[in-house]
PDB file of C-alpha atoms in Angstrom:
ATOM      1  CA  MET A   1       0.000   0.000   0.000  1.00 60.00           C
ATOM      2  CA  ARG A   2       2.780   2.409   0.916  1.00 58.00           C
ATOM      3  CA  THR A   3       4.742   1.507  -2.240  1.00 58.00           C
ATOM      4  CA  ARG A   4       1.677   2.278  -4.372  1.00 63.00           C
ATOM      5  CA  TRP A   5       1.317   5.717  -2.793  1.00 59.00           C
ATOM      6  CA  VAL A   6       5.027   6.423  -3.261  1.00 54.00           C
ATOM      7  CA  LEU A   7       4.816   5.469  -6.942  1.00 59.00           C
ATOM      8  CA  LEU A   8       1.725   7.665  -7.404  1.00 66.00           C
ATOM      9  CA  VAL A   9       3.455  10.658  -5.793  1.00 59.00           C
ATOM     10  CA  VAL A  10       6.632  10.168  -7.812  1.00 56.00           C
ATOM     11  CA  THR A  11       4.620   9.731 -11.037  1.00 66.00           C
ATOM     12  CA  ALA A  12       2.837  12.981 -10.322  1.00 64.00           C
ATOM     13  CA  MET A  13       6.157  14.701  -9.685  1.00 65.00           C
ATOM     14  CA  LEU A  14       7.604  13.331 -12.918  1.00 59.00           C
ATOM     15  CA  SER A  15       4.505  14.459 -14.852  1.00 64.00           C
ATOM     16  CA  GLY A  16       4.807  17.904 -13.331  1.00 63.00           C
ATOM     17  CA  ALA A  17       8.461  18.081 -14.171  1.00 56.00           C
ATOM     18  CA  VAL A  18       7.885  17.036 -17.777  1.00 55.00           C
ATOM     19  CA  GLY A  19       4.974  19.433 -18.125  1.00 59.00           C
ATOM     20  CA  GLY A  20       7.065  22.218 -16.666  1.00 58.00           C
ATOM     21  CA  ALA A  21       9.817  21.377 -19.062  1.00 53.00           C
ATOM     22  CA  LEU A  22       7.454  21.589 -22.011  1.00 54.00           C
ATOM     23  CA  LEU A  23       5.959  24.916 -20.934  1.00 53.00           C
ATOM     24  CA  ALA A  24       9.037  26.627 -19.514  1.00 53.00           C
ATOM     25  CA  PRO A  25      11.894  27.779 -21.623  1.00 54.00           C
ATOM     26  CA  ALA A  26      14.370  25.773 -19.495  1.00 52.00           C
ATOM     27  CA  PRO A  27      17.197  24.047 -21.345  1.00 63.00           C
ATOM     28  CA  LEU A  28      16.645  20.401 -22.214  1.00 70.00           C
ATOM     29  CA  GLY A  29      19.780  19.408 -20.292  1.00 76.00           C
ATOM     30  CA  ALA A  30      18.422  20.814 -17.024  1.00 77.00           C
ATOM     31  CA  VAL A  31      15.140  18.955 -17.507  1.00 76.00           C
ATOM     32  CA  ALA A  32      16.995  15.712 -18.126  1.00 81.00           C
ATOM     33  CA  ARG A  33      19.048  16.187 -14.987  1.00 84.00           C
ATOM     34  CA  GLU A  34      15.904  16.753 -12.913  1.00 82.00           C
ATOM     35  CA  ILE A  35      14.320  13.595 -14.328  1.00 86.00           C
ATOM     36  CA  ILE A  36      17.460  11.580 -13.536  1.00 89.00           C
ATOM     37  CA  GLU A  37      17.519  12.944  -9.973  1.00 85.00           C
ATOM     38  CA  LEU A  38      13.848  12.090  -9.517  1.00 87.00           C
ATOM     39  CA  GLN A  39      14.456   8.560 -10.799  1.00 87.00           C
ATOM     40  CA  ARG A  40      17.326   8.208  -8.337  1.00 88.00           C
ATOM     41  CA  ASP A  41      15.102   9.402  -5.494  1.00 86.00           C
ATOM     42  CA  VAL A  42      12.461   6.854  -6.482  1.00 88.00           C
ATOM     43  CA  ALA A  43      15.048   4.088  -6.441  1.00 87.00           C
ATOM     44  CA  LEU A  44      16.257   5.174  -2.989  1.00 89.00           C
ATOM     45  CA  LEU A  45      12.702   5.264  -1.643  1.00 86.00           C
ATOM     46  CA  LEU A  46      11.965   1.808  -2.986  1.00 88.00           C
ATOM     47  CA  GLN A  47      15.197   0.443  -1.493  1.00 89.00           C
ATOM     48  CA  ALA A  48      14.335   2.000   1.896  1.00 86.00           C
ATOM     49  CA  GLN A  49      10.893   0.386   1.711  1.00 85.00           C
ATOM     50  CA  ARG A  50      12.450  -3.022   1.007  1.00 88.00           C
ATOM     51  CA  ASP A  51      14.943  -2.577   3.888  1.00 87.00           C
ATOM     52  CA  LEU A  52      12.134  -1.658   6.292  1.00 89.00           C
ATOM     53  CA  GLN A  53      10.084  -4.689   5.247  1.00 88.00           C
ATOM     54  CA  ARG A  54      13.089  -6.982   5.704  1.00 85.00           C
ATOM     55  CA  SER A  55      13.781  -5.532   9.173  1.00 81.00           C
ATOM     56  CA  VAL A  56      10.161  -6.044  10.229  1.00 84.00           C
ATOM     57  CA  ASP A  57      10.204  -9.636   8.964  1.00 84.00           C
ATOM     58  CA  GLU A  58      13.416 -10.377  10.902  1.00 83.00           C
ATOM     59  CA  LYS A  59      12.024  -8.934  14.157  1.00 83.00           C
ATOM     60  CA  HIS A  60       8.812 -10.884  13.655  1.00 81.00           C
ATOM     61  CA  ALA A  61      10.791 -14.112  13.324  1.00 83.00           C
ATOM     62  CA  VAL A  62      12.834 -13.330  16.459  1.00 82.00           C
ATOM     63  CA  LEU A  63       9.713 -12.643  18.534  1.00 83.00           C
ATOM     64  CA  LYS A  64       8.107 -15.848  17.303  1.00 82.00           C
ATOM     65  CA  THR A  65      11.186 -17.841  18.334  1.00 81.00           C
ATOM     66  CA  LEU A  66      11.230 -16.216  21.787  1.00 82.00           C
ATOM     67  CA  LEU A  67       7.548 -17.023  22.249  1.00 80.00           C
ATOM     68  CA  GLU A  68       8.091 -20.680  21.356  1.00 80.00           C
ATOM     69  CA  GLN A  69      11.039 -20.916  23.768  1.00 81.00           C
ATOM     70  CA  SER A  70       8.993 -19.335  26.560  1.00 77.00           C
ATOM     71  CA  LEU A  71       6.120 -21.764  25.980  1.00 79.00           C
ATOM     72  CA  ASP A  72       8.558 -24.671  26.187  1.00 76.00           C
ATOM     73  CA  SER A  73      10.009 -23.329  29.449  1.00 77.00           C
ATOM     74  CA  PHE A  74       6.497 -22.863  30.829  1.00 73.00           C
ATOM     75  CA  SER A  75       5.640 -26.497  30.044  1.00 76.00           C
ATOM     76  CA  LYS A  76       8.800 -27.800  31.725  1.00 81.00           C
ATOM     77  CA  LEU A  77       8.246 -25.639  34.805  1.00 81.00           C
ATOM     78  CA  ASP A  78       4.639 -26.812  35.095  1.00 77.00           C
ATOM     79  CA  THR A  79       5.764 -30.462  34.906  1.00 80.00           C
ATOM     80  CA  THR A  80       8.447 -29.908  37.551  1.00 81.00           C
ATOM     81  CA  MET A  81       5.991 -28.253  39.920  1.00 80.00           C
ATOM     82  CA  GLY A  82       3.520 -31.111  39.511  1.00 78.00           C
ATOM     83  CA  SER A  83       6.242 -33.645  40.319  1.00 78.00           C
ATOM     84  CA  LEU A  84       7.255 -31.726  43.437  1.00 79.00           C
ATOM     85  CA  GLN A  85       3.692 -31.493  44.678  1.00 76.00           C
ATOM     86  CA  LYS A  86       3.190 -35.250  44.185  1.00 75.00           C
ATOM     87  CA  THR A  87       6.440 -35.947  46.039  1.00 72.00           C
ATOM     88  CA  MET A  88       5.272 -33.798  48.939  1.00 70.00           C
ATOM     89  CA  GLN A  89       1.951 -35.629  49.128  1.00 65.00           C
ATOM     90  CA  ASP A  90       3.633 -39.059  49.077  1.00 67.00           C
ATOM     91  CA  VAL A  91       6.182 -38.162  51.756  1.00 58.00           C
ATOM     92  CA  GLN A  92       3.572 -36.659  54.057  1.00 58.00           C
ATOM     93  CA  ALA A  93       1.221 -39.634  53.597  1.00 52.00           C
ATOM     94  CA  ASN A  94       3.988 -42.087  54.504  1.00 52.00           C
ATOM     95  CA  SER A  95       5.776 -40.309  57.329  1.00 50.00           C
ATOM     96  CA  GLY A  96       3.704 -37.316  58.430  1.00 46.00           C
ATOM     97  CA  ALA A  97       6.952 -35.303  58.603  1.00 40.00           C
ATOM     98  CA  ARG A  98       6.899 -31.534  58.508  1.00 49.00           C
ATOM     99  CA  LEU A  99       7.457 -30.228  54.978  1.00 48.00           C
ATOM    100  CA  ASP A 100       7.666 -26.504  55.567  1.00 51.00           C
ATOM    101  CA  SER A 101      10.867 -26.089  53.549  1.00 47.00           C
ATOM    102  CA  MET A 102       9.570 -28.004  50.535  1.00 53.00           C
ATOM    103  CA  ALA A 103       6.262 -26.141  50.700  1.00 54.00           C
ATOM    104  CA  THR A 104       8.157 -22.854  50.494  1.00 54.00           C
ATOM    105  CA  GLN A 105       9.998 -24.118  47.419  1.00 53.00           C
ATOM    106  CA  VAL A 106       6.717 -25.060  45.759  1.00 57.00           C
ATOM    107  CA  GLN A 107       5.308 -21.618  46.547  1.00 61.00           C
ATOM    108  CA  GLY A 108       8.383 -20.095  44.932  1.00 60.00           C
ATOM    109  CA  LEU A 109       7.860 -22.263  41.854  1.00 62.00           C
ATOM    110  CA  ALA A 110       4.210 -21.218  41.706  1.00 63.00           C
ATOM    111  CA  ASP A 111       5.235 -17.564  41.889  1.00 65.00           C
ATOM    112  CA  ASN A 112       7.808 -18.110  39.138  1.00 62.00           C
ATOM    113  CA  LEU A 113       5.072 -19.763  37.086  1.00 67.00           C
ATOM    114  CA  GLU A 114       2.939 -16.631  37.426  1.00 61.00           C
ATOM    115  CA  ASP A 115       5.968 -14.568  36.364  1.00 62.00           C
ATOM    116  CA  VAL A 116       6.428 -16.747  33.256  1.00 62.00           C
ATOM    117  CA  LYS A 117       2.750 -16.242  32.406  1.00 59.00           C
ATOM    118  CA  ALA A 118       3.182 -12.470  32.674  1.00 57.00           C
ATOM    119  CA  ARG A 119       6.240 -12.573  30.409  1.00 61.00           C
ATOM    120  CA  LEU A 120       4.363 -14.703  27.855  1.00 65.00           C
ATOM    121  CA  SER A 121       1.580 -12.148  27.836  1.00 56.00           C
ATOM    122  CA  LYS A 122       4.097  -9.377  27.093  1.00 60.00           C
ATOM    123  CA  LEU A 123       5.649 -11.404  24.251  1.00 66.00           C
ATOM    124  CA  ASN A 124       2.209 -12.046  22.775  1.00 59.00           C
ATOM    125  CA  GLN A 125       1.482  -8.311  22.878  1.00 59.00           C
ATOM    126  CA  GLN A 126       4.794  -7.506  21.148  1.00 63.00           C
ATOM    127  CA  LEU A 127       4.082 -10.104  18.468  1.00 68.00           C
ATOM    128  CA  ALA A 128       0.584  -8.685  17.906  1.00 60.00           C
ATOM    129  CA  ASP A 129       2.008  -5.149  17.638  1.00 63.00           C
ATOM    130  CA  MET A 130       4.596  -6.292  15.092  1.00 68.00           C
ATOM    131  CA  GLN A 131       1.984  -8.082  13.008  1.00 61.00           C
ATOM    132  CA  SER A 132      -0.208  -4.998  13.114  1.00 60.00           C
ATOM    133  CA  LYS A 133       2.668  -2.821  11.866  1.00 66.00           C
ATOM    134  CA  VAL A 134       3.402  -5.234   9.034  1.00 60.00           C
ATOM    135  CA  SER A 135      -0.246  -5.372   7.926  1.00 57.00           C
ATOM    136  CA  GLY A 136      -1.266  -1.759   8.219  1.00 56.00           C
ATOM    137  CA  GLY A 137       1.242   0.353  10.107  1.00 47.00           C
ATOM    138  CA  LYS A 138      -1.100   0.954  13.025  1.00 44.00           C
ATOM    139  CA  PRO A 139       0.226   0.512  16.585  1.00 42.00           C
ATOM    140  CA  GLY A 140      -1.220  -2.394  18.568  1.00 41.00           C
ATOM    141  CA  PRO A 141      -3.284  -1.926  21.711  1.00 39.00           C
ATOM    142  CA  GLY A 142      -1.207  -0.686  24.607  1.00 38.00           C
ATOM    143  CA  ALA A 143       1.549   0.680  22.339  1.00 39.00           C
ATOM    144  CA  PRO A 144       2.784   4.220  23.120  1.00 39.00           C
ATOM    145  CA  ALA A 145       1.519   6.989  20.906  1.00 40.00           C
ATOM    146  CA  PRO A 146       4.042   8.557  18.487  1.00 39.00           C
ATOM    147  CA  GLY A 147       6.106  11.198  20.210  1.00 40.00           C
ATOM    148  CA  ALA A 148       5.192   9.971  23.698  1.00 37.00           C
ATOM    149  CA  ASP A 149       7.972  10.418  26.228  1.00 38.00           C
ATOM    150  CA  SER A 150       8.506   7.106  28.056  1.00 37.00           C
ATOM    151  CA  SER A 151      10.489   8.855  30.776  1.00 34.00           C
ATOM    152  CA  THR A 152       7.269  10.271  32.208  1.00 34.00           C
ATOM    153  CA  SER A 153       6.241   6.807  33.380  1.00 38.00           C
ATOM    154  CA  GLY A 154       8.826   6.806  36.168  1.00 44.00           C
ATOM    155  CA  ALA A 155       8.452   8.030  39.696  1.00 48.00           C
ATOM    156  CA  ALA A 156       7.816  11.769  39.756  1.00 43.00           C
ATOM    157  CA  GLY A 157      10.814  13.875  40.636  1.00 46.00           C
ATOM    158  CA  GLY A 158      13.181  11.062  41.580  1.00 62.00           C
ATOM    159  CA  GLY A 159      13.760   8.932  38.512  1.00 70.00           C
ATOM    160  CA  ALA A 160      11.970   5.747  37.540  1.00 81.00           C
ATOM    161  CA  PRO A 161      11.748   2.937  40.143  1.00 85.00           C
ATOM    162  CA  PRO A 162      13.005  -0.545  39.249  1.00 89.00           C
ATOM    163  CA  SER A 163      10.617  -2.567  37.136  1.00 93.00           C
ATOM    164  CA  ALA A 164       8.058  -4.832  38.788  1.00 94.00           C
ATOM    165  CA  ASP A 165       9.908  -7.927  37.537  1.00 94.00           C
ATOM    166  CA  VAL A 166      13.225  -6.738  38.974  1.00 94.00           C
ATOM    167  CA  LEU A 167      11.789  -5.824  42.384  1.00 95.00           C
ATOM    168  CA  TYR A 168       9.859  -9.063  42.735  1.00 96.00           C
ATOM    169  CA  SER A 169      12.720 -11.312  41.548  1.00 95.00           C
ATOM    170  CA  ASN A 170      15.180  -9.576  43.856  1.00 96.00           C
ATOM    171  CA  GLY A 171      12.787  -9.933  46.780  1.00 96.00           C
ATOM    172  CA  LEU A 172      12.397 -13.688  46.176  1.00 96.00           C
ATOM    173  CA  ARG A 173      16.144 -14.112  45.850  1.00 96.00           C
ATOM    174  CA  ASP A 174      16.888 -12.215  49.053  1.00 96.00           C
ATOM    175  CA  ILE A 175      14.211 -13.906  51.167  1.00 96.00           C
ATOM    176  CA  THR A 176      15.498 -17.300  50.004  1.00 94.00           C
ATOM    177  CA  GLY A 177      19.036 -16.226  50.874  1.00 95.00           C
ATOM    178  CA  GLY A 178      18.032 -15.078  54.370  1.00 94.00           C
ATOM    179  CA  ARG A 179      18.600 -11.369  53.627  1.00 96.00           C
ATOM    180  CA  TYR A 180      15.321 -10.461  55.274  1.00 97.00           C
ATOM    181  CA  ASP A 181      15.782  -6.718  55.757  1.00 96.00           C
ATOM    182  CA  LEU A 182      16.696  -6.246  52.105  1.00 97.00           C
ATOM    183  CA  ALA A 183      13.835  -8.484  50.953  1.00 97.00           C
ATOM    184  CA  ARG A 184      11.386  -6.541  53.161  1.00 97.00           C
ATOM    185  CA  GLN A 185      12.397  -3.258  51.519  1.00 97.00           C
ATOM    186  CA  GLU A 186      12.067  -4.746  48.028  1.00 97.00           C
ATOM    187  CA  PHE A 187       8.589  -6.148  48.653  1.00 97.00           C
ATOM    188  CA  GLN A 188       7.501  -2.886  50.300  1.00 97.00           C
ATOM    189  CA  ASP A 189       8.729  -0.979  47.237  1.00 97.00           C
ATOM    190  CA  TYR A 190       6.869  -3.428  45.009  1.00 97.00           C
ATOM    191  CA  LEU A 191       3.609  -2.731  46.837  1.00 97.00           C
ATOM    192  CA  LYS A 192       4.308   1.005  46.766  1.00 96.00           C
ATOM    193  CA  TYR A 193       4.898   1.243  43.003  1.00 96.00           C
ATOM    194  CA  TYR A 194       2.898  -1.742  41.688  1.00 96.00           C
ATOM    195  CA  PRO A 195      -0.045  -2.299  44.088  1.00 95.00           C
ATOM    196  CA  ASP A 196      -2.465  -3.539  41.435  1.00 93.00           C
ATOM    197  CA  THR A 197      -0.422  -6.270  39.719  1.00 94.00           C
ATOM    198  CA  ASP A 198      -1.175  -9.993  39.876  1.00 92.00           C
ATOM    199  CA  LEU A 199       1.803 -10.579  42.175  1.00 95.00           C
ATOM    200  CA  ALA A 200       1.013  -7.817  44.678  1.00 96.00           C
ATOM    201  CA  SER A 201      -0.698 -10.277  47.035  1.00 96.00           C
ATOM    202  CA  ASN A 202       2.397 -12.496  46.873  1.00 97.00           C
ATOM    203  CA  ALA A 203       4.586  -9.574  47.906  1.00 97.00           C
ATOM    204  CA  GLN A 204       2.212  -8.863  50.817  1.00 98.00           C
ATOM    205  CA  PHE A 205       2.349 -12.529  51.899  1.00 98.00           C
ATOM    206  CA  TYR A 206       6.147 -12.585  51.832  1.00 98.00           C
ATOM    207  CA  LEU A 207       6.255  -9.566  54.139  1.00 98.00           C
ATOM    208  CA  GLY A 208       4.444 -11.770  56.648  1.00 97.00           C
ATOM    209  CA  GLU A 209       6.906 -14.596  55.988  1.00 97.00           C
ATOM    210  CA  ILE A 210       9.832 -12.288  56.721  1.00 97.00           C
ATOM    211  CA  PHE A 211       8.423 -11.216  60.088  1.00 97.00           C
ATOM    212  CA  PHE A 212       7.598 -14.837  60.900  1.00 97.00           C
ATOM    213  CA  ALA A 213      11.155 -15.953  60.088  1.00 96.00           C
ATOM    214  CA  GLN A 214      12.449 -13.198  62.382  1.00 96.00           C
ATOM    215  CA  LYS A 215      10.092 -14.413  65.167  1.00 96.00           C
ATOM    216  CA  GLN A 216       8.117 -11.146  65.091  1.00 97.00           C
ATOM    217  CA  TYR A 217       4.814 -12.971  65.194  1.00 97.00           C
ATOM    218  CA  ARG A 218       2.494 -10.036  65.939  1.00 97.00           C
ATOM    219  CA  GLU A 219       3.864  -8.128  62.955  1.00 97.00           C
ATOM    220  CA  ALA A 220       3.521 -11.278  60.833  1.00 97.00           C
ATOM    221  CA  LEU A 221      -0.156 -11.521  61.838  1.00 97.00           C
ATOM    222  CA  GLY A 222      -0.754  -7.995  60.590  1.00 97.00           C
ATOM    223  CA  GLU A 223       0.793  -8.762  57.182  1.00 97.00           C
ATOM    224  CA  TYR A 224      -1.147 -12.015  56.770  1.00 97.00           C
ATOM    225  CA  ASP A 225      -4.361 -10.146  57.689  1.00 97.00           C
ATOM    226  CA  LYS A 226      -3.694  -7.685  54.844  1.00 97.00           C
ATOM    227  CA  VAL A 227      -3.529 -10.576  52.374  1.00 97.00           C
ATOM    228  CA  LEU A 228      -6.921 -11.841  53.564  1.00 96.00           C
ATOM    229  CA  GLN A 229      -8.533  -8.387  53.626  1.00 96.00           C
ATOM    230  CA  ASN A 230      -7.060  -6.725  50.536  1.00 96.00           C
ATOM    231  CA  TYR A 231      -6.741  -9.600  48.050  1.00 96.00           C
ATOM    232  CA  PRO A 232      -9.896 -11.745  48.222  1.00 94.00           C
ATOM    233  CA  LYS A 233      -9.040 -13.553  44.956  1.00 92.00           C
ATOM    234  CA  SER A 234      -5.399 -14.260  45.704  1.00 94.00           C
ATOM    235  CA  PHE A 235      -4.117 -17.831  45.593  1.00 90.00           C
ATOM    236  CA  LYS A 236      -2.167 -16.909  48.754  1.00 96.00           C
ATOM    237  CA  LEU A 237      -5.328 -16.924  50.880  1.00 96.00           C
ATOM    238  CA  ALA A 238      -4.880 -20.502  52.090  1.00 96.00           C
ATOM    239  CA  PRO A 239      -1.151 -20.102  52.904  1.00 97.00           C
ATOM    240  CA  ALA A 240      -1.825 -16.778  54.672  1.00 97.00           C
ATOM    241  CA  ARG A 241      -4.567 -18.271  56.839  1.00 97.00           C
ATOM    242  CA  LEU A 242      -2.436 -21.317  57.683  1.00 97.00           C
ATOM    243  CA  LYS A 243       0.563 -19.171  58.635  1.00 98.00           C
ATOM    244  CA  ARG A 244      -1.746 -16.921  60.641  1.00 97.00           C
ATOM    245  CA  GLY A 245      -2.686 -19.963  62.714  1.00 97.00           C
ATOM    246  CA  GLU A 246       0.976 -20.847  63.214  1.00 97.00           C
ATOM    247  CA  ALA A 247       1.742 -17.293  64.341  1.00 97.00           C
ATOM    248  CA  LEU A 248      -1.142 -17.400  66.841  1.00 97.00           C
ATOM    249  CA  LEU A 249       0.225 -20.694  68.163  1.00 97.00           C
ATOM    250  CA  GLU A 250       3.662 -19.145  68.631  1.00 97.00           C
ATOM    251  CA  LEU A 251       2.040 -16.300  70.568  1.00 97.00           C
ATOM    252  CA  GLY A 252       0.412 -18.790  72.934  1.00 96.00           C
ATOM    253  CA  GLN A 253      -3.118 -18.216  71.611  1.00 97.00           C
ATOM    254  CA  LYS A 254      -3.918 -21.906  71.221  1.00 96.00           C
ATOM    255  CA  ALA A 255      -7.713 -21.606  70.981  1.00 96.00           C
ATOM    256  CA  ALA A 256      -7.488 -18.963  68.234  1.00 97.00           C
ATOM    257  CA  ALA A 257      -4.886 -21.035  66.381  1.00 96.00           C
ATOM    258  CA  ILE A 258      -7.146 -24.104  66.493  1.00 97.00           C
ATOM    259  CA  ARG A 259     -10.022 -22.068  65.024  1.00 96.00           C
ATOM    260  CA  GLU A 260      -7.740 -20.880  62.248  1.00 97.00           C
ATOM    261  CA  PHE A 261      -6.496 -24.379  61.376  1.00 97.00           C
ATOM    262  CA  ARG A 262     -10.061 -25.696  61.330  1.00 97.00           C
ATOM    263  CA  GLU A 263     -11.056 -22.858  59.007  1.00 96.00           C
ATOM    264  CA  VAL A 264      -8.243 -23.798  56.625  1.00 96.00           C
ATOM    265  CA  ALA A 265      -9.384 -27.444  56.629  1.00 96.00           C
ATOM    266  CA  ARG A 266     -12.970 -26.362  55.944  1.00 96.00           C
ATOM    267  CA  ARG A 267     -12.339 -23.729  53.265  1.00 95.00           C
ATOM    268  CA  TYR A 268      -9.552 -25.326  51.226  1.00 96.00           C
ATOM    269  CA  PRO A 269     -10.208 -29.086  50.918  1.00 95.00           C
ATOM    270  CA  GLY A 270      -7.716 -31.084  48.882  1.00 95.00           C
ATOM    271  CA  THR A 271      -4.923 -28.522  49.204  1.00 95.00           C
ATOM    272  CA  GLU A 272      -1.509 -28.792  50.780  1.00 96.00           C
ATOM    273  CA  GLU A 273      -2.634 -26.194  53.325  1.00 96.00           C
ATOM    274  CA  GLU A 274      -5.554 -28.422  54.376  1.00 96.00           C
ATOM    275  CA  ARG A 275      -3.183 -31.347  54.975  1.00 97.00           C
ATOM    276  CA  ARG A 276      -0.803 -29.201  56.998  1.00 97.00           C
ATOM    277  CA  ALA A 277      -3.660 -27.725  59.032  1.00 96.00           C
ATOM    278  CA  ARG A 278      -4.954 -31.205  59.857  1.00 96.00           C
ATOM    279  CA  ALA A 279      -1.435 -32.275  60.845  1.00 96.00           C
ATOM    280  CA  LYS A 280      -1.242 -29.281  63.209  1.00 96.00           C
ATOM    281  CA  LEU A 281      -4.604 -30.137  64.746  1.00 96.00           C
ATOM    282  CA  LYS A 282      -3.453 -33.710  65.228  1.00 95.00           C
ATOM    283  CA  GLU A 283      -0.290 -32.484  66.976  1.00 94.00           C
ATOM    284  CA  LEU A 284      -2.476 -30.391  69.272  1.00 94.00           C
ATOM    285  CA  GLY A 285      -4.675 -33.425  70.026  1.00 94.00           C
ATOM    286  CA  VAL A 286      -7.934 -31.920  68.779  1.00 93.00           C
ATOM    287  CA  PRO A 287     -10.330 -33.009  66.005  1.00 92.00           C
ATOM    288  CA  ALA A 288     -10.402 -31.226  62.657  1.00 84.00           C
ATOM    289  CA  THR A 289     -13.984 -30.106  63.241  1.00 84.00           C
ATOM    290  CA  ALA A 290     -15.465 -28.591  66.378  1.00 74.00           C
ATOM    291  CA  THR A 291     -18.064 -30.637  68.219  1.00 66.00           C
ATOM    292  CA  PRO A 292     -21.427 -28.783  68.188  1.00 61.00           C
ATOM    293  CA  ALA A 293     -22.566 -27.784  71.664  1.00 49.00           C
ATOM    294  CA  ALA A 294     -25.849 -29.642  71.239  1.00 40.00           C
ATOM    295  CA  THR A 295     -24.142 -32.955  70.548  1.00 41.00           C
ATOM    296  CA  ARG A 296     -21.366 -32.760  73.107  1.00 48.00           C
ATOM    297  CA  PRO A 297     -21.512 -35.471  75.741  1.00 49.00           C
ATOM    298  CA  PRO A 298     -22.715 -34.310  79.165  1.00 47.00           C
ATOM    299  CA  GLN A 299     -19.955 -33.283  81.501  1.00 49.00           C
ATOM    300  CA  PRO A 300     -19.596 -35.196  84.791  1.00 46.00           C
ATOM    301  CA  GLN A 301     -20.947 -33.332  87.782  1.00 41.00           C
TER     302      GLN A 301
END
C-alpha cells in the first residue's frame, strides 16, 4: 500500500516536471538532470521500503522464536511443579513429617510460574504489535503513541523505580538467601509502586513470611491479615490463613490457632494447606472439626 502511494506521488512529480519542461523555456539538459535525480530518489525510496520490510520480517521471526522458547520453558516448569507437589503428598502420607521447607519451594515455583505467564503475555502483545505494523502500520493496543515520552512513566521527581519484575525477583532471591531486611524493603517498594499487579498479594504474603522468620509474630499476623482483607481472589489466601494460625500458636493463643487451622481445613479441601492444618490439629490433640454444643456429651458433675 505504501509503495503504491510512493509510486503515485513520484509519477505525479515526474509528470509535473515534464509538463514544466514543455511549458518553460528551461534548457533540455536541465530537464533531463531533474528527471534523472527524480528517478534516483524513487530508487532510494523503494530500497528503503524493502529494507524496512526486511527488518520487520526479521524482528517478527525473532519474537516468534522467543515465544516458542517461553512456551517450552512454561511447560517444563509446570511439569516440575507437579512432580514436586506429588512428592510432597507421598512423603507426608507415609511419614507425616513436617514439609515446611519443601512447601516454600513449591510456593516459589508457583510464583515463578505466574511470572512466566506475565512474560508470555508481554511477548504475545509484542508479536501482535509487530503483526499490526506489518499489515497496516497501526500501533497495537497498549503501544505508546508517536512522540510519547517514556520517561514520564517513572516516579515523579526522583527517577523511575526498578521494574516490577526486577523488584519481585530480587525480593524472592533475598528472602530465600536469608537477607530479610533487604527483601522486606524490596517487597515494600513493590507494593508502593505496583499495588495492582497480579503478584502484589504475593509480595504482601512474603512480608508476613519475613516477620515470621524473624520471630516477630504479631507483625507477621498484621501482614497475613492484609492478604486476607485486601486480596480476596489471591491464591495466597490458604497459605496466609495457615501461617496466621501458626503465628497465633507461637504467641500462645492456642484456641485462636485451632479455630484458624479448622477454618483452613474447611475452606480449602484437597490442598496442601488443608493437609498441613490437619497435621497441626493432630499435633495439638484436637479433632479437625469442632463438636457442636448440642451434641457434646454431658460433663460429669
